[in-house]
């Protein structure tokens, strides 16, 4: 008897879009007054920032040109060059064709603007979030169901966020993207329980992407010595530890969580600390807490997988390209490099490339 060959889809668990002025065409008519404009950065004229009523909303995410990309490959061995029209999604067909060349069947898209503090004005956050989500809904319609996405939400107004989550679910979204810190609150604050409740009801995960939405913390941690490690990665790891130690995994037992673009090297440390610090408590933490609490973590090809898997197991890890960016997490050729690794078995590779992201995102 000849058995049929079953194709295993490769899912890029962390890809990006880079916002342009076109996004704000999706502002509701009454909200057009909140349309940001691009201006040269006062600190670096080569970069642009989004400005509204004199408020700096954040950078237009810089992407490397061909020369910079070639230097990156030579120095680190990681490809980061993406066509402008593909990363800005002005040409969806080009993005899909590039995914084909990279061996990727499905990408899960994340924003670029919400990585840094956005605005403290709830009405502005709500308007911009709606515009971004409407834009990605149209992208999904053009993407042959290969471009799934995580919605941005009005974190300052959870009631409004709930409506955005419902819209996103109906238009191809597979996650609710939140930052580890939103102004004065950590993502584990009960203030966000209405968001968690709706995400769980709709079978959508909360995906905590590398970011920092607290202006004071952002300013404090941004320095030459720490770079993006202290500004973005440390707050995201802290949020994961806080989640594990909180009541949330028990209150929202079916809710899935993703911690994205912070590698996975920290996982053994965090689990070890959680287990050690919870000894003798009413709710001691087990070593397999990622599995118990439905927590997934994205990896990088140079992570020590044997060490990480000894704590995290094989079933809660995913991997992504960071498509569209050009930082230390970006690796367009990660799929090929990961498949070629010799210190990880074929079953574990299949789980990380396909099975696990399917379970995380409900694809």
mmCIF file of C-alpha atoms in Angstrom:
data_model
loop_
_atom_site.group_PDB
_atom_site.id
_atom_site.type_symbol
_atom_site.label_atom_id
_atom_site.label_comp_id
_atom_site.label_asym_id
_atom_site.label_seq_id
_atom_site.Cartn_x
_atom_site.Cartn_y
_atom_site.Cartn_z
ATOM 1 C CA UNK A 1 0.000 0.000 0.000
ATOM 2 C CA UNK A 2 1.402 3.429 -0.970
ATOM 3 C CA UNK A 3 0.815 6.090 1.674
ATOM 4 C CA UNK A 4 0.111 9.666 0.670
ATOM 5 C CA UNK A 5 2.728 12.287 1.395
ATOM 6 C CA UNK A 6 1.377 14.852 3.844
ATOM 7 C CA UNK A 7 2.900 18.289 3.489
ATOM 8 C CA UNK A 8 3.896 19.992 6.728
ATOM 9 C CA UNK A 9 3.352 23.735 6.480
ATOM 10 C CA UNK A 10 6.180 25.940 7.715
ATOM 11 C CA UNK A 11 4.803 28.743 9.872
ATOM 12 C CA UNK A 12 6.882 31.865 10.442
ATOM 13 C CA UNK A 13 5.747 32.729 13.972
ATOM 14 C CA UNK A 14 7.184 36.255 13.987
ATOM 15 C CA UNK A 15 7.087 38.431 10.879
ATOM 16 C CA UNK A 16 6.492 42.157 10.582
ATOM 17 C CA UNK A 17 4.866 44.895 8.585
ATOM 18 C CA UNK A 18 6.410 48.344 8.410
ATOM 19 C CA UNK A 19 3.797 51.089 8.606
ATOM 20 C CA UNK A 20 3.553 53.851 5.987
ATOM 21 C CA UNK A 21 1.245 56.830 5.492
ATOM 22 C CA UNK A 22 -1.171 54.475 3.710
ATOM 23 C CA UNK A 23 -2.148 52.892 7.037
ATOM 24 C CA UNK A 24 -3.821 56.107 8.171
ATOM 25 C CA UNK A 25 -6.109 56.081 5.147
ATOM 26 C CA UNK A 26 -8.008 53.520 7.225
ATOM 27 C CA UNK A 27 -8.844 56.067 9.907
ATOM 28 C CA UNK A 28 -12.576 56.529 10.338
ATOM 29 C CA UNK A 29 -13.764 59.812 8.863
ATOM 30 C CA UNK A 30 -14.279 61.443 12.252
ATOM 31 C CA UNK A 31 -10.841 60.267 13.363
ATOM 32 C CA UNK A 32 -8.894 61.724 10.454
ATOM 33 C CA UNK A 33 -7.842 64.535 12.794
ATOM 34 C CA UNK A 34 -5.604 61.941 14.465
ATOM 35 C CA UNK A 35 -3.628 61.232 11.277
ATOM 36 C CA UNK A 36 0.113 61.152 12.136
ATOM 37 C CA UNK A 37 2.674 62.659 9.790
ATOM 38 C CA UNK A 38 6.276 61.676 9.127
ATOM 39 C CA UNK A 39 9.077 64.079 10.018
ATOM 40 C CA UNK A 40 12.847 63.799 10.124
ATOM 41 C CA UNK A 41 14.085 62.745 13.542
ATOM 42 C CA UNK A 42 15.774 65.617 15.409
ATOM 43 C CA UNK A 43 18.380 63.137 16.684
ATOM 44 C CA UNK A 44 19.059 61.487 13.332
ATOM 45 C CA UNK A 45 17.954 63.207 10.091
ATOM 46 C CA UNK A 46 18.358 59.867 8.279
ATOM 47 C CA UNK A 47 15.419 58.468 10.258
ATOM 48 C CA UNK A 48 11.771 59.454 10.369
ATOM 49 C CA UNK A 49 9.367 59.731 13.287
ATOM 50 C CA UNK A 50 5.587 59.756 13.442
ATOM 51 C CA UNK A 51 4.275 63.016 14.906
ATOM 52 C CA UNK A 52 0.768 64.108 15.927
ATOM 53 C CA UNK A 53 0.007 67.503 17.491
ATOM 54 C CA UNK A 54 3.657 67.831 18.445
ATOM 55 C CA UNK A 55 3.704 64.410 20.154
ATOM 56 C CA UNK A 56 6.333 61.927 19.027
ATOM 57 C CA UNK A 57 4.488 58.635 18.510
ATOM 58 C CA UNK A 58 7.584 56.639 17.605
ATOM 59 C CA UNK A 59 9.918 55.899 14.727
ATOM 60 C CA UNK A 60 9.039 54.631 11.313
ATOM 61 C CA UNK A 61 10.890 51.372 11.700
ATOM 62 C CA UNK A 62 14.220 51.600 9.839
ATOM 63 C CA UNK A 63 14.986 48.741 7.471
ATOM 64 C CA UNK A 64 18.469 48.086 6.096
ATOM 65 C CA UNK A 65 19.285 48.892 2.485
ATOM 66 C CA UNK A 66 21.096 46.417 0.216
ATOM 67 C CA UNK A 67 24.569 47.558 1.283
ATOM 68 C CA UNK A 68 23.715 47.310 4.968
ATOM 69 C CA UNK A 69 22.068 43.937 4.400
ATOM 70 C CA UNK A 70 25.170 42.595 2.643
ATOM 71 C CA UNK A 71 27.332 43.763 5.532
ATOM 72 C CA UNK A 72 24.960 42.080 7.974
ATOM 73 C CA UNK A 73 25.209 38.748 6.157
ATOM 74 C CA UNK A 74 28.996 39.008 6.024
ATOM 75 C CA UNK A 75 29.259 39.823 9.725
ATOM 76 C CA UNK A 76 26.557 37.608 11.235
ATOM 77 C CA UNK A 77 25.561 35.112 8.526
ATOM 78 C CA UNK A 78 21.921 36.196 8.809
ATOM 79 C CA UNK A 79 19.975 37.502 5.808
ATOM 80 C CA UNK A 80 17.813 40.576 6.478
ATOM 81 C CA UNK A 81 17.190 42.107 3.046
ATOM 82 C CA UNK A 82 13.493 42.421 2.141
ATOM 83 C CA UNK A 83 11.861 44.263 -0.794
ATOM 84 C CA UNK A 84 10.362 47.584 0.319
ATOM 85 C CA UNK A 85 6.984 46.803 -1.257
ATOM 86 C CA UNK A 86 6.904 43.431 0.554
ATOM 87 C CA UNK A 87 7.730 44.643 4.048
ATOM 88 C CA UNK A 88 5.382 47.631 3.702
ATOM 89 C CA UNK A 89 2.750 45.381 2.070
ATOM 90 C CA UNK A 90 2.039 47.701 -0.820
ATOM 91 C CA UNK A 91 2.539 44.581 -2.971
ATOM 92 C CA UNK A 92 1.056 41.532 -1.270
ATOM 93 C CA UNK A 93 1.840 39.248 -4.221
ATOM 94 C CA UNK A 94 5.526 40.164 -3.915
ATOM 95 C CA UNK A 95 5.448 39.279 -0.225
ATOM 96 C CA UNK A 96 3.926 35.874 -0.973
ATOM 97 C CA UNK A 97 6.484 35.211 -3.698
ATOM 98 C CA UNK A 98 9.309 36.072 -1.309
ATOM 99 C CA UNK A 99 7.830 33.723 1.277
ATOM 100 C CA UNK A 100 7.879 30.954 -1.343
ATOM 101 C CA UNK A 101 11.593 31.540 -1.927
ATOM 102 C CA UNK A 102 12.227 31.397 1.802
ATOM 103 C CA UNK A 103 10.294 28.141 2.215
ATOM 104 C CA UNK A 104 7.535 29.724 4.314
ATOM 105 C CA UNK A 105 3.888 28.744 3.897
ATOM 106 C CA UNK A 106 2.277 31.059 6.482
ATOM 107 C CA UNK A 107 3.486 34.188 8.230
ATOM 108 C CA UNK A 108 2.024 35.655 11.405
ATOM 109 C CA UNK A 109 2.321 39.425 11.109
ATOM 110 C CA UNK A 110 3.188 41.834 13.904
ATOM 111 C CA UNK A 111 3.265 45.613 13.947
ATOM 112 C CA UNK A 112 6.406 47.746 14.050
ATOM 113 C CA UNK A 113 5.052 51.012 15.499
ATOM 114 C CA UNK A 114 3.702 49.700 18.804
ATOM 115 C CA UNK A 115 7.125 48.408 19.918
ATOM 116 C CA UNK A 116 7.898 51.737 21.607
ATOM 117 C CA UNK A 117 5.636 54.045 23.676
ATOM 118 C CA UNK A 118 2.865 55.327 21.442
ATOM 119 C CA UNK A 119 0.526 57.855 23.054
ATOM 120 C CA UNK A 120 -1.028 58.497 26.429
ATOM 121 C CA UNK A 121 -4.242 59.813 24.862
ATOM 122 C CA UNK A 122 -6.874 57.043 24.830
ATOM 123 C CA UNK A 123 -8.822 58.545 21.936
ATOM 124 C CA UNK A 124 -5.701 58.663 19.746
ATOM 125 C CA UNK A 125 -4.645 55.115 20.650
ATOM 126 C CA UNK A 126 -8.144 53.861 19.863
ATOM 127 C CA UNK A 127 -8.270 55.582 16.460
ATOM 128 C CA UNK A 128 -4.802 54.434 15.385
ATOM 129 C CA UNK A 129 -5.448 50.866 16.546
ATOM 130 C CA UNK A 130 -8.682 50.677 14.546
ATOM 131 C CA UNK A 131 -6.898 51.980 11.439
ATOM 132 C CA UNK A 132 -4.076 49.447 11.758
ATOM 133 C CA UNK A 133 -6.481 46.557 12.288
ATOM 134 C CA UNK A 134 -8.623 47.549 9.282
ATOM 135 C CA UNK A 135 -5.469 47.695 7.155
ATOM 136 C CA UNK A 136 -4.365 44.200 8.189
ATOM 137 C CA UNK A 137 -7.880 42.891 7.591
ATOM 138 C CA UNK A 138 -7.531 43.994 3.957
ATOM 139 C CA UNK A 139 -4.047 42.496 3.743
ATOM 140 C CA UNK A 140 -5.425 39.176 4.961
ATOM 141 C CA UNK A 141 -8.114 39.228 2.254
ATOM 142 C CA UNK A 142 -5.395 39.618 -0.396
ATOM 143 C CA UNK A 143 -3.003 37.134 1.168
ATOM 144 C CA UNK A 144 -4.638 33.812 0.225
ATOM 145 C CA UNK A 145 -4.929 33.048 3.965
ATOM 146 C CA UNK A 146 -1.134 32.899 4.188
ATOM 147 C CA UNK A 147 -0.759 36.272 5.926
ATOM 148 C CA UNK A 148 -2.319 35.881 9.367
ATOM 149 C CA UNK A 149 -1.893 38.629 11.929
ATOM 150 C CA UNK A 150 -2.037 39.733 15.542
ATOM 151 C CA UNK A 151 -4.231 42.718 16.263
ATOM 152 C CA UNK A 152 -3.195 45.829 18.166
ATOM 153 C CA UNK A 153 -5.624 46.991 20.828
ATOM 154 C CA UNK A 154 -6.604 50.097 22.756
ATOM 155 C CA UNK A 155 -4.804 49.009 25.913
ATOM 156 C CA UNK A 156 -5.739 52.250 27.679
ATOM 157 C CA UNK A 157 -9.429 51.423 27.111
ATOM 158 C CA UNK A 158 -10.102 47.669 27.513
ATOM 159 C CA UNK A 159 -13.790 48.068 26.609
ATOM 160 C CA UNK A 160 -12.777 49.467 23.226
ATOM 161 C CA UNK A 161 -10.102 46.770 22.924
ATOM 162 C CA UNK A 162 -12.764 44.064 23.219
ATOM 163 C CA UNK A 163 -14.564 45.412 20.150
ATOM 164 C CA UNK A 164 -11.288 45.480 18.230
ATOM 165 C CA UNK A 165 -10.533 41.873 19.169
ATOM 166 C CA UNK A 166 -13.916 40.753 17.859
ATOM 167 C CA UNK A 167 -13.357 42.575 14.568
ATOM 168 C CA UNK A 168 -9.874 41.098 14.240
ATOM 169 C CA UNK A 169 -11.059 37.532 14.858
ATOM 170 C CA UNK A 170 -13.617 37.919 12.063
ATOM 171 C CA UNK A 171 -10.918 39.162 9.662
ATOM 172 C CA UNK A 172 -8.120 36.617 9.898
ATOM 173 C CA UNK A 173 -6.317 37.600 13.099
ATOM 174 C CA UNK A 174 -4.753 34.795 15.135
ATOM 175 C CA UNK A 175 -3.579 36.699 18.196
ATOM 176 C CA UNK A 176 -3.919 39.773 20.382
ATOM 177 C CA UNK A 177 -0.621 41.635 20.578
ATOM 178 C CA UNK A 178 0.172 43.358 23.860
ATOM 179 C CA UNK A 179 3.287 44.958 25.262
ATOM 180 C CA UNK A 180 4.916 43.779 28.520
ATOM 181 C CA UNK A 181 4.404 47.276 29.940
ATOM 182 C CA UNK A 182 1.637 49.704 28.967
ATOM 183 C CA UNK A 183 2.261 53.065 30.587
ATOM 184 C CA UNK A 184 2.255 52.461 34.370
ATOM 185 C CA UNK A 185 0.897 48.897 34.186
ATOM 186 C CA UNK A 186 2.454 45.508 33.504
ATOM 187 C CA UNK A 187 0.528 43.247 31.145
ATOM 188 C CA UNK A 188 -0.460 41.052 34.116
ATOM 189 C CA UNK A 189 -2.477 43.866 35.732
ATOM 190 C CA UNK A 190 -6.145 42.967 36.430
ATOM 191 C CA UNK A 191 -7.029 46.092 34.428
ATOM 192 C CA UNK A 192 -6.540 43.924 31.328
ATOM 193 C CA UNK A 193 -8.723 41.020 32.460
ATOM 194 C CA UNK A 194 -11.560 42.047 30.085
ATOM 195 C CA UNK A 195 -9.088 41.677 27.215
ATOM 196 C CA UNK A 196 -7.962 38.264 28.439
ATOM 197 C CA UNK A 197 -11.550 37.156 28.910
ATOM 198 C CA UNK A 198 -12.507 38.067 25.336
ATOM 199 C CA UNK A 199 -9.345 36.542 23.871
ATOM 200 C CA UNK A 200 -10.010 33.284 25.699
ATOM 201 C CA UNK A 201 -13.653 33.270 24.591
ATOM 202 C CA UNK A 202 -12.611 33.719 20.950
ATOM 203 C CA UNK A 203 -9.754 31.190 21.200
ATOM 204 C CA UNK A 204 -7.091 33.823 20.490
ATOM 205 C CA UNK A 205 -3.737 33.897 22.299
ATOM 206 C CA UNK A 206 -2.250 36.937 23.991
ATOM 207 C CA UNK A 207 1.079 37.475 22.235
ATOM 208 C CA UNK A 208 3.519 39.574 24.225
ATOM 209 C CA UNK A 209 5.920 40.821 21.594
ATOM 210 C CA UNK A 210 9.253 42.367 22.482
ATOM 211 C CA UNK A 211 8.386 45.995 23.298
ATOM 212 C CA UNK A 212 8.317 48.626 26.024
ATOM 213 C CA UNK A 213 5.267 50.872 26.340
ATOM 214 C CA UNK A 214 6.271 52.676 29.542
ATOM 215 C CA UNK A 215 7.865 56.054 28.647
ATOM 216 C CA UNK A 216 9.797 56.377 31.906
ATOM 217 C CA UNK A 217 11.087 52.815 31.819
ATOM 218 C CA UNK A 218 11.899 53.187 28.135
ATOM 219 C CA UNK A 219 13.959 56.306 28.829
ATOM 220 C CA UNK A 220 15.706 54.748 31.821
ATOM 221 C CA UNK A 221 16.697 51.522 30.078
ATOM 222 C CA UNK A 222 17.656 53.008 26.710
ATOM 223 C CA UNK A 223 21.414 53.510 26.810
ATOM 224 C CA UNK A 224 24.530 52.607 24.865
ATOM 225 C CA UNK A 225 25.528 49.886 27.325
ATOM 226 C CA UNK A 226 22.232 48.007 27.390
ATOM 227 C CA UNK A 227 20.901 48.715 23.902
ATOM 228 C CA UNK A 228 17.790 46.827 22.853
ATOM 229 C CA UNK A 229 18.564 44.099 25.392
ATOM 230 C CA UNK A 230 17.709 46.270 28.383
ATOM 231 C CA UNK A 231 15.123 48.442 26.636
ATOM 232 C CA UNK A 232 12.983 45.654 25.173
ATOM 233 C CA UNK A 233 14.086 42.141 26.089
ATOM 234 C CA UNK A 234 14.383 42.505 29.845
ATOM 235 C CA UNK A 235 10.844 43.933 30.286
ATOM 236 C CA UNK A 236 9.399 41.147 28.125
ATOM 237 C CA UNK A 237 11.154 38.416 30.111
ATOM 238 C CA UNK A 238 10.044 40.082 33.356
ATOM 239 C CA UNK A 239 6.441 39.970 32.143
ATOM 240 C CA UNK A 240 6.683 36.234 31.473
ATOM 241 C CA UNK A 241 8.000 35.584 34.975
ATOM 242 C CA UNK A 242 5.206 37.725 36.420
ATOM 243 C CA UNK A 243 2.633 35.759 34.419
ATOM 244 C CA UNK A 244 3.937 32.420 35.692
ATOM 245 C CA UNK A 245 3.816 33.643 39.294
ATOM 246 C CA UNK A 246 0.365 35.248 38.958
ATOM 247 C CA UNK A 247 -3.203 33.984 39.286
ATOM 248 C CA UNK A 248 -3.834 34.534 35.568
ATOM 249 C CA UNK A 249 -3.018 31.011 34.280
ATOM 250 C CA UNK A 250 -5.599 29.636 36.702
ATOM 251 C CA UNK A 251 -8.242 32.307 36.144
ATOM 252 C CA UNK A 252 -7.940 31.977 32.362
ATOM 253 C CA UNK A 253 -7.021 28.308 32.133
ATOM 254 C CA UNK A 254 -7.678 27.966 28.385
ATOM 255 C CA UNK A 255 -5.902 31.164 27.349
ATOM 256 C CA UNK A 256 -2.688 30.683 25.374
ATOM 257 C CA UNK A 257 0.307 33.005 25.629
ATOM 258 C CA UNK A 258 3.208 33.773 23.326
ATOM 259 C CA UNK A 259 6.424 35.585 24.227
ATOM 260 C CA UNK A 260 7.858 36.663 20.932
ATOM 261 C CA UNK A 261 11.266 37.839 19.691
ATOM 262 C CA UNK A 262 13.257 37.562 22.892
ATOM 263 C CA UNK A 263 15.040 34.288 21.986
ATOM 264 C CA UNK A 264 14.577 31.414 24.452
ATOM 265 C CA UNK A 265 17.891 31.342 26.318
ATOM 266 C CA UNK A 266 16.240 32.913 29.364
ATOM 267 C CA UNK A 267 13.574 30.235 29.747
ATOM 268 C CA UNK A 268 15.588 27.878 32.023
ATOM 269 C CA UNK A 269 16.553 30.798 34.271
ATOM 270 C CA UNK A 270 12.961 32.050 34.624
ATOM 271 C CA UNK A 271 11.526 28.574 35.250
ATOM 272 C CA UNK A 272 14.264 27.784 37.786
ATOM 273 C CA UNK A 273 13.545 31.046 39.635
ATOM 274 C CA UNK A 274 9.774 30.477 39.576
ATOM 275 C CA UNK A 275 10.117 26.934 40.931
ATOM 276 C CA UNK A 276 12.601 27.945 43.613
ATOM 277 C CA UNK A 277 10.707 31.031 44.786
ATOM 278 C CA UNK A 278 7.353 29.219 44.956
ATOM 279 C CA UNK A 279 8.499 26.364 47.197
ATOM 280 C CA UNK A 280 6.165 26.106 50.164
ATOM 281 C CA UNK A 281 3.562 28.417 48.654
ATOM 282 C CA UNK A 282 -0.107 27.540 48.168
ATOM 283 C CA UNK A 283 0.494 27.240 44.421
ATOM 284 C CA UNK A 284 4.028 25.879 43.831
ATOM 285 C CA UNK A 285 5.288 26.210 40.284
ATOM 286 C CA UNK A 286 6.229 23.038 38.417
ATOM 287 C CA UNK A 287 9.179 22.696 36.071
ATOM 288 C CA UNK A 288 6.793 22.038 33.170
ATOM 289 C CA UNK A 289 4.890 25.292 33.816
ATOM 290 C CA UNK A 290 5.085 26.391 30.165
ATOM 291 C CA UNK A 291 3.058 23.343 29.175
ATOM 292 C CA UNK A 292 0.688 23.687 32.141
ATOM 293 C CA UNK A 293 0.064 27.393 31.525
ATOM 294 C CA UNK A 294 -0.117 27.290 27.698
ATOM 295 C CA UNK A 295 2.939 29.545 27.309
ATOM 296 C CA UNK A 296 4.898 29.490 24.040
ATOM 297 C CA UNK A 297 8.275 31.148 23.425
ATOM 298 C CA UNK A 298 9.908 32.019 20.110
ATOM 299 C CA UNK A 299 13.462 30.803 19.572
ATOM 300 C CA UNK A 300 16.458 31.830 17.490
ATOM 301 C CA UNK A 301 18.661 29.504 15.473
ATOM 302 C CA UNK A 302 21.668 30.062 17.744
ATOM 303 C CA UNK A 303 19.828 29.247 20.983
ATOM 304 C CA UNK A 304 21.175 26.317 23.002
ATOM 305 C CA UNK A 305 18.259 24.035 22.175
ATOM 306 C CA UNK A 306 19.395 21.100 24.301
ATOM 307 C CA UNK A 307 19.486 23.331 27.381
ATOM 308 C CA UNK A 308 16.253 25.164 26.583
ATOM 309 C CA UNK A 309 14.329 21.985 25.739
ATOM 310 C CA UNK A 310 15.447 20.407 29.035
ATOM 311 C CA UNK A 311 13.244 23.019 30.759
ATOM 312 C CA UNK A 312 10.689 24.058 28.134
ATOM 313 C CA UNK A 313 10.157 20.742 26.381
ATOM 314 C CA UNK A 314 9.668 20.502 22.619
ATOM 315 C CA UNK A 315 5.983 21.424 22.533
ATOM 316 C CA UNK A 316 6.059 25.090 23.532
ATOM 317 C CA UNK A 317 8.712 26.535 21.241
ATOM 318 C CA UNK A 318 8.210 28.307 17.904
ATOM 319 C CA UNK A 319 10.532 30.161 15.533
ATOM 320 C CA UNK A 320 10.312 33.216 13.282
ATOM 321 C CA UNK A 321 12.242 35.325 10.801
ATOM 322 C CA UNK A 322 11.474 38.825 12.155
ATOM 323 C CA UNK A 323 10.753 39.601 8.493
ATOM 324 C CA UNK A 324 11.005 43.297 7.603
ATOM 325 C CA UNK A 325 13.426 44.259 10.357
ATOM 326 C CA UNK A 326 17.208 44.261 10.475
ATOM 327 C CA UNK A 327 18.137 43.873 14.132
ATOM 328 C CA UNK A 328 19.699 41.108 16.209
ATOM 329 C CA UNK A 329 16.526 39.011 15.986
ATOM 330 C CA UNK A 330 16.233 39.184 12.195
ATOM 331 C CA UNK A 331 17.121 36.090 10.188
ATOM 332 C CA UNK A 332 15.349 35.566 6.885
ATOM 333 C CA UNK A 333 17.256 32.345 6.276
ATOM 334 C CA UNK A 334 16.329 30.912 9.678
ATOM 335 C CA UNK A 335 14.148 28.159 8.196
ATOM 336 C CA UNK A 336 16.990 26.692 6.139
ATOM 337 C CA UNK A 337 19.488 27.094 8.975
ATOM 338 C CA UNK A 338 17.109 25.513 11.483
ATOM 339 C CA UNK A 339 16.351 22.529 9.243
ATOM 340 C CA UNK A 340 20.083 21.940 8.801
ATOM 341 C CA UNK A 341 20.820 21.823 12.539
ATOM 342 C CA UNK A 342 22.319 18.510 13.628
ATOM 343 C CA UNK A 343 21.664 18.709 17.384
ATOM 344 C CA UNK A 344 17.875 18.536 17.111
ATOM 345 C CA UNK A 345 15.782 15.633 15.850
ATOM 346 C CA UNK A 346 13.369 15.772 12.921
ATOM 347 C CA UNK A 347 10.293 15.419 15.152
ATOM 348 C CA UNK A 348 11.340 18.355 17.320
ATOM 349 C CA UNK A 349 12.016 20.436 14.216
ATOM 350 C CA UNK A 350 8.573 19.627 12.830
ATOM 351 C CA UNK A 351 6.962 20.667 16.093
ATOM 352 C CA UNK A 352 8.796 24.002 16.246
ATOM 353 C CA UNK A 353 8.253 24.821 12.569
ATOM 354 C CA UNK A 354 4.646 23.701 12.266
ATOM 355 C CA UNK A 355 2.815 21.862 15.059
ATOM 356 C CA UNK A 356 3.555 24.309 17.867
ATOM 357 C CA UNK A 357 2.756 27.544 16.014
ATOM 358 C CA UNK A 358 -0.481 25.928 14.830
ATOM 359 C CA UNK A 359 -1.450 25.300 18.438
ATOM 360 C CA UNK A 360 -0.306 28.720 19.646
ATOM 361 C CA UNK A 361 -2.157 30.664 16.962
ATOM 362 C CA UNK A 362 -5.036 28.266 16.423
ATOM 363 C CA UNK A 363 -4.264 27.972 12.708
#
